[in-house]
Amino acid sequence: MTSTVPALGTRTAEGSALQGVLLDMDGTLVDTEGFWWDAEVEVFAALGHTLDEAWRDVVVGGPMTRSAGFLIESTGADITLAELTVLLNNGFEDRIGRTLPLMPGAARLLAELAAHEVPMALVSASHRRIIDRVLDSIGSHHFVLTVAGDEVTRTKPHPDPYLLAAAGIGAEPARCAVIEDTATGVAAAEAAGCRVVAVPSVAPIDPASGRTVVPSLEHVNLPFLQGLMAGNR
């Protein structure tokens, strides 16, 4: 199910209740949400359909079955979900093969957490084939565990991926900080009982109890996450 071996135990960051950090991928660590939309627009144009820009907020951050299903239903395109999934993954892979920009602050944050031996897991609704390609740029060595959307029965917005990730690094969900960029991912993390840092990429996300919203990862570091666990945010 995963590309790495789960840790046998955890090391809590010094002076903190933080046991682990669970991170989304698209739009959170890598600037790829636009790549997905561009791939969707291109595929449906070839099928003779124009996508409404307003639909972008509907499909962002969701599992492939939901986003692709929504677009098929909305356009009436003559294509099956399985066929469309292959075309969208192919289109996305073609784009990340040309360039894969990291989000501002992503490389610095991963390096800082790794230096302090804070266990990290990557939790994405993208399929395993996509995650493994992206990990070449992010660095698979940063993560104890990676969870893909096609490896769980219920992916985001259900809590299952984050519950699996927390268990995989030997942590309690309530002592994990989750970093997400979409409402779908935030809903999954909150349903799992995690503390959430939302870094909106496409659609806005409102602050709420147990949730902190920041404009970019440049505002997130280890002391910030430790304070989050201590209730200082």
PDB file of C-alpha atoms in Angstrom:
ATOM      1  CA  MET A   1       0.000   0.000   0.000  1.00  0.00           C
ATOM      2  CA  THR A   2       2.863   2.352   0.671  1.00  0.00           C
ATOM      3  CA  SER A   3       6.175   3.091  -0.941  1.00  0.00           C
ATOM      4  CA  THR A   4       8.044   3.203   2.356  1.00  0.00           C
ATOM      5  CA  VAL A   5       8.156   1.140   5.524  1.00  0.00           C
ATOM      6  CA  PRO A   6       6.206   2.536   8.511  1.00  0.00           C
ATOM      7  CA  ALA A   7       8.251   3.549  11.521  1.00  0.00           C
ATOM      8  CA  LEU A   8       8.344   1.246  14.516  1.00  0.00           C
ATOM      9  CA  GLY A   9       8.022   4.195  16.870  1.00  0.00           C
ATOM     10  CA  THR A  10       7.971   7.961  16.969  1.00  0.00           C
ATOM     11  CA  ARG A  11      10.151  10.705  18.363  1.00  0.00           C
ATOM     12  CA  THR A  12       8.304  13.654  19.783  1.00  0.00           C
ATOM     13  CA  ALA A  13       9.830  17.022  18.930  1.00  0.00           C
ATOM     14  CA  GLU A  14      11.542  18.481  21.977  1.00  0.00           C
ATOM     15  CA  GLY A  15       9.190  20.328  24.322  1.00  0.00           C
ATOM     16  CA  SER A  16       6.146  19.636  22.173  1.00  0.00           C
ATOM     17  CA  ALA A  17       3.137  17.351  22.033  1.00  0.00           C
ATOM     18  CA  LEU A  18       3.625  17.165  18.281  1.00  0.00           C
ATOM     19  CA  GLN A  19       4.037  13.524  17.226  1.00  0.00           C
ATOM     20  CA  GLY A  20       3.967  13.879  13.464  1.00  0.00           C
ATOM     21  CA  VAL A  21       3.149  16.054  10.474  1.00  0.00           C
ATOM     22  CA  LEU A  22       0.892  14.773   7.699  1.00  0.00           C
ATOM     23  CA  LEU A  23       1.046  16.681   4.440  1.00  0.00           C
ATOM     24  CA  ASP A  24      -1.110  16.852   1.357  1.00  0.00           C
ATOM     25  CA  MET A  25       0.719  16.946  -1.985  1.00  0.00           C
ATOM     26  CA  ASP A  26      -0.983  18.793  -4.871  1.00  0.00           C
ATOM     27  CA  GLY A  27      -1.327  22.495  -4.128  1.00  0.00           C
ATOM     28  CA  THR A  28       0.300  22.075  -0.712  1.00  0.00           C
ATOM     29  CA  LEU A  29       3.860  20.939  -1.411  1.00  0.00           C
ATOM     30  CA  VAL A  30       3.860  21.190  -5.209  1.00  0.00           C
ATOM     31  CA  ASP A  31       2.197  23.849  -7.350  1.00  0.00           C
ATOM     32  CA  THR A  32       0.196  21.391  -9.451  1.00  0.00           C
ATOM     33  CA  GLU A  33      -3.494  22.167  -8.919  1.00  0.00           C
ATOM     34  CA  GLY A  34      -3.395  24.183 -12.155  1.00  0.00           C
ATOM     35  CA  PHE A  35      -1.855  21.205 -13.958  1.00  0.00           C
ATOM     36  CA  TRP A  36      -4.883  19.060 -13.097  1.00  0.00           C
ATOM     37  CA  TRP A  37      -7.298  21.696 -14.353  1.00  0.00           C
ATOM     38  CA  ASP A  38      -5.315  22.200 -17.556  1.00  0.00           C
ATOM     39  CA  ALA A  39      -5.350  18.434 -18.153  1.00  0.00           C
ATOM     40  CA  GLU A  40      -9.114  18.319 -17.592  1.00  0.00           C
ATOM     41  CA  VAL A  41      -9.708  21.236 -19.961  1.00  0.00           C
ATOM     42  CA  GLU A  42      -7.517  19.624 -22.632  1.00  0.00           C
ATOM     43  CA  VAL A  43      -9.131  16.181 -22.391  1.00  0.00           C
ATOM     44  CA  PHE A  44     -12.677  17.529 -22.542  1.00  0.00           C
ATOM     45  CA  ALA A  45     -11.812  19.866 -25.406  1.00  0.00           C
ATOM     46  CA  ALA A  46     -10.729  16.797 -27.371  1.00  0.00           C
ATOM     47  CA  LEU A  47     -14.112  15.277 -26.536  1.00  0.00           C
ATOM     48  CA  GLY A  48     -15.856  18.393 -27.851  1.00  0.00           C
ATOM     49  CA  HIS A  49     -16.721  20.031 -24.547  1.00  0.00           C
ATOM     50  CA  THR A  50     -15.724  23.305 -22.865  1.00  0.00           C
ATOM     51  CA  LEU A  51     -15.377  23.278 -19.097  1.00  0.00           C
ATOM     52  CA  ASP A  52     -16.925  26.052 -17.032  1.00  0.00           C
ATOM     53  CA  GLU A  53     -14.220  27.865 -15.036  1.00  0.00           C
ATOM     54  CA  ALA A  54     -16.568  27.814 -12.022  1.00  0.00           C
ATOM     55  CA  TRP A  55     -16.251  24.021 -11.923  1.00  0.00           C
ATOM     56  CA  ARG A  56     -12.599  24.365 -10.966  1.00  0.00           C
ATOM     57  CA  ASP A  57     -13.551  25.040  -7.341  1.00  0.00           C
ATOM     58  CA  VAL A  58     -15.783  21.952  -7.372  1.00  0.00           C
ATOM     59  CA  VAL A  59     -13.165  19.474  -8.578  1.00  0.00           C
ATOM     60  CA  VAL A  60     -10.092  20.830  -6.759  1.00  0.00           C
ATOM     61  CA  GLY A  61      -8.706  18.575  -4.058  1.00  0.00           C
ATOM     62  CA  GLY A  62     -11.182  15.790  -4.609  1.00  0.00           C
ATOM     63  CA  PRO A  63     -10.578  12.142  -5.439  1.00  0.00           C
ATOM     64  CA  MET A  64     -10.393  11.266  -9.122  1.00  0.00           C
ATOM     65  CA  THR A  65     -13.683   9.352  -8.997  1.00  0.00           C
ATOM     66  CA  ARG A  66     -15.534  12.406  -7.704  1.00  0.00           C
ATOM     67  CA  SER A  67     -13.935  15.080  -9.882  1.00  0.00           C
ATOM     68  CA  ALA A  68     -13.981  13.023 -13.078  1.00  0.00           C
ATOM     69  CA  GLY A  69     -17.516  11.818 -12.378  1.00  0.00           C
ATOM     70  CA  PHE A  70     -18.693  15.371 -11.845  1.00  0.00           C
ATOM     71  CA  LEU A  71     -17.196  16.512 -15.155  1.00  0.00           C
ATOM     72  CA  ILE A  72     -18.712  13.614 -17.084  1.00  0.00           C
ATOM     73  CA  GLU A  73     -22.138  14.323 -15.619  1.00  0.00           C
ATOM     74  CA  SER A  74     -21.859  18.081 -16.119  1.00  0.00           C
ATOM     75  CA  THR A  75     -20.749  17.888 -19.758  1.00  0.00           C
ATOM     76  CA  GLY A  76     -22.563  14.728 -20.836  1.00  0.00           C
ATOM     77  CA  ALA A  77     -19.315  13.533 -22.427  1.00  0.00           C
ATOM     78  CA  ASP A  78     -19.393  10.094 -24.013  1.00  0.00           C
ATOM     79  CA  ILE A  79     -16.617   8.521 -21.937  1.00  0.00           C
ATOM     80  CA  THR A  80     -16.457   6.117 -19.020  1.00  0.00           C
ATOM     81  CA  LEU A  81     -14.971   6.998 -15.654  1.00  0.00           C
ATOM     82  CA  ALA A  82     -12.207   4.425 -16.144  1.00  0.00           C
ATOM     83  CA  GLU A  83     -11.300   5.832 -19.576  1.00  0.00           C
ATOM     84  CA  LEU A  84     -11.297   9.408 -18.330  1.00  0.00           C
ATOM     85  CA  THR A  85      -9.136   8.527 -15.321  1.00  0.00           C
ATOM     86  CA  VAL A  86      -6.419   7.169 -17.616  1.00  0.00           C
ATOM     87  CA  LEU A  87      -6.515  10.247 -19.861  1.00  0.00           C
ATOM     88  CA  LEU A  88      -6.356  12.682 -16.930  1.00  0.00           C
ATOM     89  CA  ASN A  89      -3.466  10.874 -15.251  1.00  0.00           C
ATOM     90  CA  ASN A  90      -1.616  10.774 -18.592  1.00  0.00           C
ATOM     91  CA  GLY A  91      -2.199  14.478 -19.146  1.00  0.00           C
ATOM     92  CA  PHE A  92      -1.013  15.342 -15.657  1.00  0.00           C
ATOM     93  CA  GLU A  93       2.092  13.164 -15.915  1.00  0.00           C
ATOM     94  CA  ASP A  94       2.994  14.858 -19.190  1.00  0.00           C
ATOM     95  CA  ARG A  95       2.873  18.242 -17.464  1.00  0.00           C
ATOM     96  CA  ILE A  96       4.930  17.295 -14.421  1.00  0.00           C
ATOM     97  CA  GLY A  97       7.478  15.790 -16.782  1.00  0.00           C
ATOM     98  CA  ARG A  98       8.169  19.305 -18.087  1.00  0.00           C
ATOM     99  CA  THR A  99       8.321  21.165 -14.783  1.00  0.00           C
ATOM    100  CA  LEU A 100       7.328  20.617 -11.165  1.00  0.00           C
ATOM    101  CA  PRO A 101       7.500  23.784  -9.069  1.00  0.00           C
ATOM    102  CA  LEU A 102       7.454  23.443  -5.285  1.00  0.00           C
ATOM    103  CA  MET A 103       5.202  25.730  -3.279  1.00  0.00           C
ATOM    104  CA  PRO A 104       6.992  28.619  -1.529  1.00  0.00           C
ATOM    105  CA  GLY A 105       8.424  27.408   1.781  1.00  0.00           C
ATOM    106  CA  ALA A 106       7.912  23.704   1.044  1.00  0.00           C
ATOM    107  CA  ALA A 107      11.558  22.684   0.687  1.00  0.00           C
ATOM    108  CA  ARG A 108      12.575  24.675   3.770  1.00  0.00           C
ATOM    109  CA  LEU A 109       9.771  23.210   5.908  1.00  0.00           C
ATOM    110  CA  LEU A 110      10.517  19.607   4.913  1.00  0.00           C
ATOM    111  CA  ALA A 111      14.213  20.093   5.624  1.00  0.00           C
ATOM    112  CA  GLU A 112      13.508  21.664   9.016  1.00  0.00           C
ATOM    113  CA  LEU A 113      11.142  18.898  10.140  1.00  0.00           C
ATOM    114  CA  ALA A 114      13.563  16.222   8.934  1.00  0.00           C
ATOM    115  CA  ALA A 115      16.452  17.871  10.782  1.00  0.00           C
ATOM    116  CA  HIS A 116      14.458  17.678  14.035  1.00  0.00           C
ATOM    117  CA  GLU A 117      13.389  14.080  13.316  1.00  0.00           C
ATOM    118  CA  VAL A 118       9.675  14.886  13.220  1.00  0.00           C
ATOM    119  CA  PRO A 119       7.957  11.946  11.459  1.00  0.00           C
ATOM    120  CA  MET A 120       6.203  12.984   8.260  1.00  0.00           C
ATOM    121  CA  ALA A 121       3.665  11.250   6.024  1.00  0.00           C
ATOM    122  CA  LEU A 122       2.449  12.278   2.584  1.00  0.00           C
ATOM    123  CA  VAL A 123      -1.322  11.873   2.234  1.00  0.00           C
ATOM    124  CA  SER A 124      -2.767  12.502  -1.224  1.00  0.00           C
ATOM    125  CA  ALA A 125      -5.942  11.813  -3.182  1.00  0.00           C
ATOM    126  CA  SER A 126      -3.749  11.350  -6.263  1.00  0.00           C
ATOM    127  CA  HIS A 127      -3.042   7.845  -7.501  1.00  0.00           C
ATOM    128  CA  ARG A 128       0.136   5.939  -6.640  1.00  0.00           C
ATOM    129  CA  ARG A 129       1.575   6.342 -10.151  1.00  0.00           C
ATOM    130  CA  ILE A 130       1.336  10.128  -9.757  1.00  0.00           C
ATOM    131  CA  ILE A 131       2.688  10.242  -6.203  1.00  0.00           C
ATOM    132  CA  ASP A 132       5.753   8.204  -7.109  1.00  0.00           C
ATOM    133  CA  ARG A 133       6.553  10.577  -9.980  1.00  0.00           C
ATOM    134  CA  VAL A 134       6.162  13.656  -7.788  1.00  0.00           C
ATOM    135  CA  LEU A 135       8.257  12.136  -4.993  1.00  0.00           C
ATOM    136  CA  ASP A 136      11.246  12.276  -7.326  1.00  0.00           C
ATOM    137  CA  SER A 137      11.094  16.063  -6.952  1.00  0.00           C
ATOM    138  CA  ILE A 138       9.905  16.363  -3.345  1.00  0.00           C
ATOM    139  CA  GLY A 139      12.244  13.695  -1.996  1.00  0.00           C
ATOM    140  CA  SER A 140      10.813  10.383  -0.815  1.00  0.00           C
ATOM    141  CA  HIS A 141      13.407  10.264   1.986  1.00  0.00           C
ATOM    142  CA  HIS A 142      11.446  12.912   3.886  1.00  0.00           C
ATOM    143  CA  PHE A 143       8.492  10.597   4.496  1.00  0.00           C
ATOM    144  CA  VAL A 144       8.042   7.618   6.784  1.00  0.00           C
ATOM    145  CA  LEU A 145       4.862   6.747   4.925  1.00  0.00           C
ATOM    146  CA  THR A 146       2.949   7.757   1.798  1.00  0.00           C
ATOM    147  CA  VAL A 147      -0.770   7.139   1.233  1.00  0.00           C
ATOM    148  CA  ALA A 148      -2.337   7.331  -2.247  1.00  0.00           C
ATOM    149  CA  GLY A 149      -5.986   7.885  -3.126  1.00  0.00           C
ATOM    150  CA  ASP A 150      -6.270   4.589  -5.005  1.00  0.00           C
ATOM    151  CA  GLU A 151      -4.931   2.625  -2.018  1.00  0.00           C
ATOM    152  CA  VAL A 152      -7.787   3.296   0.395  1.00  0.00           C
ATOM    153  CA  THR A 153     -11.420   2.265   0.131  1.00  0.00           C
ATOM    154  CA  ARG A 154     -12.556   5.760   1.065  1.00  0.00           C
ATOM    155  CA  THR A 155     -10.281   8.687   0.275  1.00  0.00           C
ATOM    156  CA  LYS A 156     -10.704  12.381   1.138  1.00  0.00           C
ATOM    157  CA  PRO A 157     -13.038  13.894   2.356  1.00  0.00           C
ATOM    158  CA  HIS A 158     -13.336  10.750   4.510  1.00  0.00           C
ATOM    159  CA  PRO A 159     -10.913  10.505   7.443  1.00  0.00           C
ATOM    160  CA  ASP A 160      -9.507   7.111   6.426  1.00  0.00           C
ATOM    161  CA  PRO A 161      -6.280   8.330   4.726  1.00  0.00           C
ATOM    162  CA  TYR A 162      -5.277  10.453   7.697  1.00  0.00           C
ATOM    163  CA  LEU A 163      -6.176   7.794  10.231  1.00  0.00           C
ATOM    164  CA  LEU A 164      -4.058   5.328   8.258  1.00  0.00           C
ATOM    165  CA  ALA A 165      -1.151   7.771   8.087  1.00  0.00           C
ATOM    166  CA  ALA A 166      -1.235   8.557  11.807  1.00  0.00           C
ATOM    167  CA  ALA A 167      -1.290   4.854  12.675  1.00  0.00           C
ATOM    168  CA  GLY A 168       1.511   4.213  10.188  1.00  0.00           C
ATOM    169  CA  ILE A 169       3.869   6.631  11.931  1.00  0.00           C
ATOM    170  CA  GLY A 170       2.786   5.435  15.373  1.00  0.00           C
ATOM    171  CA  ALA A 171       1.083   8.683  16.342  1.00  0.00           C
ATOM    172  CA  GLU A 172      -2.244   9.735  17.808  1.00  0.00           C
ATOM    173  CA  PRO A 173      -4.348  11.681  15.279  1.00  0.00           C
ATOM    174  CA  ALA A 174      -4.973  14.445  17.816  1.00  0.00           C
ATOM    175  CA  ARG A 175      -1.212  14.929  18.153  1.00  0.00           C
ATOM    176  CA  CYS A 176      -0.640  15.199  14.414  1.00  0.00           C
ATOM    177  CA  ALA A 177      -0.593  18.444  12.470  1.00  0.00           C
ATOM    178  CA  VAL A 178      -2.065  18.219   8.979  1.00  0.00           C
ATOM    179  CA  ILE A 179      -1.209  20.710   6.244  1.00  0.00           C
ATOM    180  CA  GLU A 180      -3.819  20.973   3.489  1.00  0.00           C
ATOM    181  CA  ASP A 181      -4.794  23.375   0.707  1.00  0.00           C
ATOM    182  CA  THR A 182      -8.433  22.441  -0.053  1.00  0.00           C
ATOM    183  CA  ALA A 183     -11.713  22.190   1.820  1.00  0.00           C
ATOM    184  CA  THR A 184     -11.925  18.509   0.884  1.00  0.00           C
ATOM    185  CA  GLY A 185      -8.578  17.741   2.491  1.00  0.00           C
ATOM    186  CA  VAL A 186      -9.344  19.883   5.534  1.00  0.00           C
ATOM    187  CA  ALA A 187     -12.613  17.983   6.036  1.00  0.00           C
ATOM    188  CA  ALA A 188     -10.753  14.664   5.926  1.00  0.00           C
ATOM    189  CA  ALA A 189      -8.125  15.779   8.440  1.00  0.00           C
ATOM    190  CA  GLU A 190     -10.652  17.274  10.832  1.00  0.00           C
ATOM    191  CA  ALA A 191     -12.831  14.164  10.655  1.00  0.00           C
ATOM    192  CA  ALA A 192      -9.736  12.177  11.664  1.00  0.00           C
ATOM    193  CA  GLY A 193      -9.298  14.395  14.719  1.00  0.00           C
ATOM    194  CA  CYS A 194      -6.080  16.119  13.608  1.00  0.00           C
ATOM    195  CA  ARG A 195      -5.060  19.736  14.064  1.00  0.00           C
ATOM    196  CA  VAL A 196      -5.174  21.467  10.686  1.00  0.00           C
ATOM    197  CA  VAL A 197      -3.133  24.171   9.007  1.00  0.00           C
ATOM    198  CA  ALA A 198      -4.938  25.280   5.858  1.00  0.00           C
ATOM    199  CA  VAL A 199      -2.916  26.945   3.104  1.00  0.00           C
ATOM    200  CA  PRO A 200      -5.582  27.688   0.448  1.00  0.00           C
ATOM    201  CA  SER A 201      -4.440  27.240  -3.157  1.00  0.00           C
ATOM    202  CA  VAL A 202      -7.473  27.719  -5.423  1.00  0.00           C
ATOM    203  CA  ALA A 203     -10.562  28.288  -3.271  1.00  0.00           C
ATOM    204  CA  PRO A 204     -10.632  30.168   0.055  1.00  0.00           C
ATOM    205  CA  ILE A 205     -10.873  28.300   3.364  1.00  0.00           C
ATOM    206  CA  ASP A 206     -12.342  29.957   6.455  1.00  0.00           C
ATOM    207  CA  PRO A 207     -10.720  29.695   9.907  1.00  0.00           C
ATOM    208  CA  ALA A 208     -12.523  27.469  12.410  1.00  0.00           C
ATOM    209  CA  SER A 209     -12.029  25.804  15.764  1.00  0.00           C
ATOM    210  CA  GLY A 210      -8.996  23.522  15.574  1.00  0.00           C
ATOM    211  CA  ARG A 211      -8.016  25.022  12.207  1.00  0.00           C
ATOM    212  CA  THR A 212      -5.471  27.694  11.400  1.00  0.00           C
ATOM    213  CA  VAL A 213      -5.392  29.383   7.987  1.00  0.00           C
ATOM    214  CA  VAL A 214      -2.145  30.876   6.661  1.00  0.00           C
ATOM    215  CA  PRO A 215      -1.360  32.440   3.265  1.00  0.00           C
ATOM    216  CA  SER A 216       1.629  30.208   2.482  1.00  0.00           C
ATOM    217  CA  LEU A 217       4.051  27.647   3.891  1.00  0.00           C
ATOM    218  CA  GLU A 218       6.456  30.529   4.449  1.00  0.00           C
ATOM    219  CA  HIS A 219       4.438  31.133   7.634  1.00  0.00           C
ATOM    220  CA  VAL A 220       4.851  27.562   8.899  1.00  0.00           C
ATOM    221  CA  ASN A 221       7.834  26.179  10.806  1.00  0.00           C
ATOM    222  CA  LEU A 222       8.447  23.755  13.659  1.00  0.00           C
ATOM    223  CA  PRO A 223       7.836  26.259  16.502  1.00  0.00           C
ATOM    224  CA  PHE A 224       4.595  27.274  14.759  1.00  0.00           C
ATOM    225  CA  LEU A 225       3.416  23.647  14.660  1.00  0.00           C
ATOM    226  CA  GLN A 226       4.483  23.037  18.247  1.00  0.00           C
ATOM    227  CA  GLY A 227       2.465  26.084  19.271  1.00  0.00           C
ATOM    228  CA  LEU A 228      -0.475  24.723  17.330  1.00  0.00           C
ATOM    229  CA  MET A 229      -0.412  21.539  19.413  1.00  0.00           C
ATOM    230  CA  ALA A 230      -0.076  23.569  22.616  1.00  0.00           C
ATOM    231  CA  GLY A 231      -3.131  25.614  21.702  1.00  0.00           C
ATOM    232  CA  ASN A 232      -1.214  28.834  21.113  1.00  0.00           C
ATOM    233  CA  ARG A 233      -2.727  29.457  17.680  1.00  0.00           C
TER     234      ARG A 233
END
